C-alpha positions as a printed Julia matrix, in Angstrom:
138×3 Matrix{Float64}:
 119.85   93.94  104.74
 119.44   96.37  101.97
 117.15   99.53  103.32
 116.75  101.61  100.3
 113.61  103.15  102.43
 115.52  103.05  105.61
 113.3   106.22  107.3
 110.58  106.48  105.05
 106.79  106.04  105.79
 104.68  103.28  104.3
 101.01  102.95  104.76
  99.69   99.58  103.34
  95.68   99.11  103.48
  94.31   95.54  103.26
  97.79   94.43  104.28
  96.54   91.33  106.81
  96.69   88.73  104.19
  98.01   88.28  100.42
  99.6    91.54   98.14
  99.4    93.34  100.77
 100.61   91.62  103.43
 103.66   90.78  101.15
 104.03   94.38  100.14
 104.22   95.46  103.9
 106.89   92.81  104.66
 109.31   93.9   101.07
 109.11   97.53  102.99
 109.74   97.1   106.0
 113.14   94.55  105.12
 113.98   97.62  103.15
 113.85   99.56  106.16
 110.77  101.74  105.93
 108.1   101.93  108.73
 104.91  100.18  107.63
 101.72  101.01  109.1
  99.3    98.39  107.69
  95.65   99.27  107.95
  92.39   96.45  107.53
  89.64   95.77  109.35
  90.17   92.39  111.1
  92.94   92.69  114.18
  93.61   88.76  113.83
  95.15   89.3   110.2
  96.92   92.38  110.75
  98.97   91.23  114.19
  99.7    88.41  111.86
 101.81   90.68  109.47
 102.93   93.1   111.81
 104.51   89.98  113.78
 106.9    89.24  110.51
 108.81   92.9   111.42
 109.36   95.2   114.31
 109.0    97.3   111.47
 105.64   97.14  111.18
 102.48   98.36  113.17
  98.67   98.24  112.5
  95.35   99.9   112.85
  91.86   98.41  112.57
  90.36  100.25  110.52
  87.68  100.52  108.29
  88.79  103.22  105.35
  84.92  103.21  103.93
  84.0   105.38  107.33
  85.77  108.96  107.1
  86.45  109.75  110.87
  88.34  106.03  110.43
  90.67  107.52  108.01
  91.05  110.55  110.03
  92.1   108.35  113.21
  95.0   107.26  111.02
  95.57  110.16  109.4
  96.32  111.35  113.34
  98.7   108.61  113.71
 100.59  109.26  111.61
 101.46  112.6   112.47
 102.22  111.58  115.84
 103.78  108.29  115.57
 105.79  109.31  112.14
 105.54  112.78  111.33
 105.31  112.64  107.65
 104.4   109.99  105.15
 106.37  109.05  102.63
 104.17  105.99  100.17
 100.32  105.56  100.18
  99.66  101.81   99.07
  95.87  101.55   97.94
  95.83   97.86   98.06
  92.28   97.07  100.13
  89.51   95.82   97.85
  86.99   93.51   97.23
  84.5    92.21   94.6
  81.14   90.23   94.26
  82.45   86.23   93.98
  79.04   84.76   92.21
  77.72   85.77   89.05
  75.9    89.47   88.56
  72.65   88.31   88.62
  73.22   86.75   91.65
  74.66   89.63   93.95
  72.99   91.91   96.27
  73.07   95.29   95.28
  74.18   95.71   98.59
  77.53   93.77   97.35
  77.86   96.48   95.05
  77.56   99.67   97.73
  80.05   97.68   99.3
  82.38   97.1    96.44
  81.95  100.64   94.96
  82.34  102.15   98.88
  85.98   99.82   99.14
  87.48  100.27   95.77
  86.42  103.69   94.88
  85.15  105.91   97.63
  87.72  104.99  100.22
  90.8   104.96   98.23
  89.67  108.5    97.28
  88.98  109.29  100.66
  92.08  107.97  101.95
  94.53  109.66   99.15
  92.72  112.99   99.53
  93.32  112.84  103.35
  97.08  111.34  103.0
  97.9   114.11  100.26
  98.98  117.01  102.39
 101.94  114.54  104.4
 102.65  112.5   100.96
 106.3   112.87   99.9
 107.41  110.44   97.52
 104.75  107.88   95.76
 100.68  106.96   96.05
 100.24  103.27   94.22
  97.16  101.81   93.76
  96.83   98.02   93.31
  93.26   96.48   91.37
  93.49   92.97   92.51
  90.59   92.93   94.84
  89.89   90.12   97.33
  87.76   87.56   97.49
């Protein structure tokens, strides 16, 4: 197995299903740890069960004191982190006219405001890289 991030740190949100569930599982066969983050348990054991390598968290990065819980295990369980992967999104699936406004709290509060949120808390353990991926889900 090559592990060109044998050691290293990899957080991975919306990583239950898709990109990022097939970003989580190129990391961790490189070695790294994965933490994967998303809001539905089901999805996320699914991934973490391709790799000892990888672990999870429900959360929900639009709520703050969610980010913070992660931000805490990180510390403890790693100690530092090493690549933020801002892969989590989502978007309206019907045409404007038709979507809630409320679909667009939620899309703004997903794409935007928690992948700020998220990178602003991550910054002070981030070492190497912070990606961002705009493919949102559906």
């Amino acid at each position: 197995m090559y592990e060109c991030f044998k050691d290293k740190t990899v957080i991975v949100t919306g990583a239950g299903s898709g990109i990022g569930q097939a970003v989580a599982k190129s990391f961790a066969n490189a070695g790294a740890n994965v933490l994967i983050l998303g809001r539905t348990e089901k999805t996320l054991k699914e991934t973490a069960d391709l790799s000892s390598k990888i672990s999870y968290i429900v959360a929900d990065i639009t709520k703050s004191e969610e980010i913070k819980k992660v931000i805490d295990e990180v510390k403890s369980k790693y100690g530092q982190l090493d690549i933020l992967i801002n892969n989590a999104g989502t978007a309206p699936v019907c045409p404007i006219i038709e979507a809630p406004l409320s679909q667009y709290d939620l899309t703004f509060n997903t794409n935007v405001k928690a992948l700020i949120d998220l990178t602003v808390n991550c910054y002070p353990l981030l070492k190497l890289s912070l990606i961002h991926i705009s493919e949102p889900t559906r």
